[in-house]
XYZ file of C-alpha atoms in Angstrom:
182
model
C -42.560 -48.004 -21.471
C -45.195 -45.314 -21.638
C -44.474 -41.938 -23.201
C -45.203 -40.085 -19.964
C -42.744 -42.225 -18.020
C -40.120 -41.692 -20.704
C -40.591 -37.895 -20.526
C -40.340 -37.919 -16.722
C -37.177 -40.034 -16.808
C -35.661 -37.651 -19.362
C -36.609 -34.582 -17.325
C -35.251 -36.145 -14.146
C -31.997 -36.982 -15.930
C -31.663 -33.460 -17.330
C -32.247 -31.854 -13.947
C -29.895 -34.339 -12.275
C -27.123 -33.494 -14.740
C -27.823 -29.776 -14.318
C -27.536 -29.986 -10.541
C -24.274 -31.912 -10.873
C -22.862 -29.226 -13.144
C -19.731 -28.527 -11.101
C -18.316 -32.078 -11.115
C -19.025 -32.388 -14.841
C -17.237 -29.126 -15.602
C -14.261 -30.161 -13.490
C -13.945 -33.444 -15.447
C -12.793 -31.556 -18.526
C -9.183 -30.487 -18.412
C -7.602 -27.443 -19.937
C -5.947 -29.419 -22.759
C -8.967 -29.512 -25.081
C -8.172 -27.989 -28.488
C -11.577 -26.334 -28.865
C -11.289 -24.839 -25.387
C -7.813 -23.529 -26.188
C -8.947 -21.930 -29.464
C -11.988 -20.266 -27.899
C -10.013 -18.970 -24.914
C -7.447 -17.355 -27.188
C -9.972 -15.891 -29.630
C -10.410 -12.181 -28.977
C -13.933 -12.070 -30.368
C -15.103 -14.752 -27.927
C -14.613 -12.477 -24.919
C -17.340 -10.125 -26.203
C -20.578 -11.427 -24.685
C -22.670 -10.536 -27.747
C -20.398 -12.375 -30.166
C -19.982 -15.341 -27.830
C -23.762 -15.453 -27.285
C -24.451 -15.366 -31.024
C -21.844 -18.117 -31.491
C -23.639 -20.200 -28.832
C -26.990 -19.430 -30.515
C -25.725 -20.792 -33.839
C -24.099 -23.810 -32.148
C -27.451 -24.646 -30.518
C -29.288 -24.155 -33.814
C -26.807 -26.352 -35.680
C -27.034 -29.125 -33.112
C -30.828 -28.973 -33.034
C -31.357 -28.986 -36.797
C -28.727 -31.659 -37.463
C -30.378 -33.875 -34.846
C -33.798 -33.200 -36.374
C -32.432 -34.072 -39.822
C -30.949 -37.329 -38.521
C -34.227 -38.223 -36.808
C -36.118 -37.470 -40.013
C -33.700 -39.642 -42.000
C -34.199 -42.474 -39.506
C -37.937 -42.579 -40.334
C -37.013 -44.203 -43.649
C -35.292 -47.123 -41.911
C -36.951 -49.773 -39.807
C -34.391 -49.907 -37.010
C -35.982 -49.762 -33.571
C -34.673 -47.530 -30.777
C -31.976 -45.834 -32.858
C -33.820 -42.534 -32.482
C -33.356 -42.801 -28.707
C -29.615 -43.256 -29.218
C -29.490 -40.227 -31.541
C -31.347 -38.055 -29.033
C -29.101 -39.216 -26.177
C -25.957 -38.464 -28.186
C -27.362 -35.029 -29.100
C -27.908 -34.214 -25.424
C -24.405 -35.399 -24.508
C -22.905 -33.375 -27.379
C -24.820 -30.264 -26.345
C -23.704 -30.554 -22.730
C -20.112 -31.118 -23.858
C -20.148 -27.948 -25.980
C -21.850 -25.940 -23.224
C -19.116 -27.022 -20.797
C -16.420 -26.018 -23.299
C -18.043 -22.598 -23.709
C -18.385 -22.242 -19.932
C -14.696 -22.995 -19.379
C -13.535 -20.813 -22.287
C -15.400 -17.699 -21.161
C -13.276 -15.220 -19.232
C -15.260 -12.270 -18.011
C -17.542 -10.939 -15.369
C -20.490 -12.824 -13.948
C -22.910 -10.275 -15.427
C -21.498 -10.618 -18.947
C -21.453 -14.425 -18.602
C -25.155 -14.347 -17.807
C -25.805 -12.093 -20.809
C -23.839 -14.449 -23.055
C -25.780 -17.449 -21.753
C -29.113 -15.664 -22.206
C -28.317 -14.689 -25.791
C -27.069 -18.174 -26.664
C -29.880 -20.122 -25.042
C -32.541 -17.824 -26.474
C -32.641 -20.148 -29.506
C -34.510 -22.687 -27.413
C -36.805 -20.020 -25.933
C -37.721 -18.801 -29.427
C -38.388 -22.391 -30.445
C -40.568 -22.906 -27.354
C -42.578 -19.776 -28.135
C -43.068 -20.935 -31.723
C -44.314 -24.330 -30.535
C -46.659 -22.655 -28.021
C -48.066 -20.538 -30.841
C -48.563 -23.644 -32.996
C -50.318 -25.384 -30.097
C -52.637 -22.447 -29.434
C -53.563 -22.058 -33.106
C -53.871 -25.805 -33.766
C -56.729 -26.552 -36.152
C -57.694 -29.743 -37.974
C -56.617 -30.109 -41.585
C -60.044 -31.423 -42.574
C -63.420 -31.481 -40.802
C -63.612 -34.152 -38.141
C -59.853 -34.686 -37.799
C -58.629 -35.479 -34.295
C -55.710 -33.178 -33.454
C -54.837 -34.903 -30.187
C -51.629 -36.571 -31.413
C -50.338 -33.351 -32.967
C -51.077 -31.563 -29.693
C -49.176 -34.235 -27.735
C -46.199 -33.827 -30.074
C -46.259 -30.058 -29.665
C -46.460 -30.349 -25.864
C -43.487 -32.741 -25.898
C -41.585 -30.277 -28.077
C -42.396 -27.446 -25.674
C -41.143 -29.496 -22.719
C -37.933 -30.497 -24.502
C -37.086 -26.985 -25.709
C -37.882 -25.419 -22.341
C -35.622 -27.904 -20.538
C -32.903 -27.263 -23.145
C -33.251 -23.494 -22.591
C -32.940 -23.824 -18.817
C -30.043 -26.299 -19.035
C -28.121 -24.208 -21.561
C -28.610 -21.074 -19.477
C -27.440 -22.833 -16.314
C -24.412 -24.439 -17.965
C -23.234 -21.345 -19.840
C -24.668 -18.424 -17.875
C -23.669 -19.437 -14.372
C -20.189 -20.406 -13.297
C -18.543 -22.036 -10.346
C -17.594 -19.742 -7.460
C -13.984 -20.826 -7.912
C -13.925 -19.681 -11.552
C -15.544 -16.334 -10.760
C -13.079 -15.632 -7.955
C -10.158 -16.480 -10.212
C -11.487 -14.147 -12.919
C -11.844 -11.237 -10.513
C -8.317 -11.334 -9.083
C-alpha cells in the first residue's frame, strides 16, 4: 500500500468519524467514572481550566504515542506501529467524547474550551510548518526530500487532529445545548 493511499484512507476515516460524532457520543452512557468525576469537579466548569486540562491531555497522549513509536523502532515487528497509532486515535476520541459529555455550560464557553484544548495540535502544526520552511541539508549535497515528506505528513496529521478535537469538544449536539439552557 502506498503512503499516499494510506494517508487518504486515514483522512477519510477521521472525517467519517467526525461527521458521525453524534452517534458516537450517544454510545457512551452516563455511568463512566471519569465522566462522573469531571462533571462533579467545580474547576472543570471554568472553560480556561477545562481547556488547559484538555491541552495537557492532548499533549500527554501525543508524547506517549511518540515515545511508544520510538521504542518500537528497536524491535523488528512489522505493522505494530499502525496498531499503536490506531489505538492512540481511538483513545483520543474516547477522551474527547468524555470531555464533551462532562462539560456543562454555554455554547460559547464550550467553543472557547475546545479552542484552548485543541490549540496544542495547532501549535504543533505551526512548529512543523516552520521546520518545513527552514529545512536545510545537514551536509552539502544531502537530499532533504524524505525529511520534507515526513514533515508534510506531520502537518497533515496534526491539522486533522486539531480540527477533530475542536469539533468533538467545541461543538455539542443540539439536544445537549437545549438541555443546558433550560
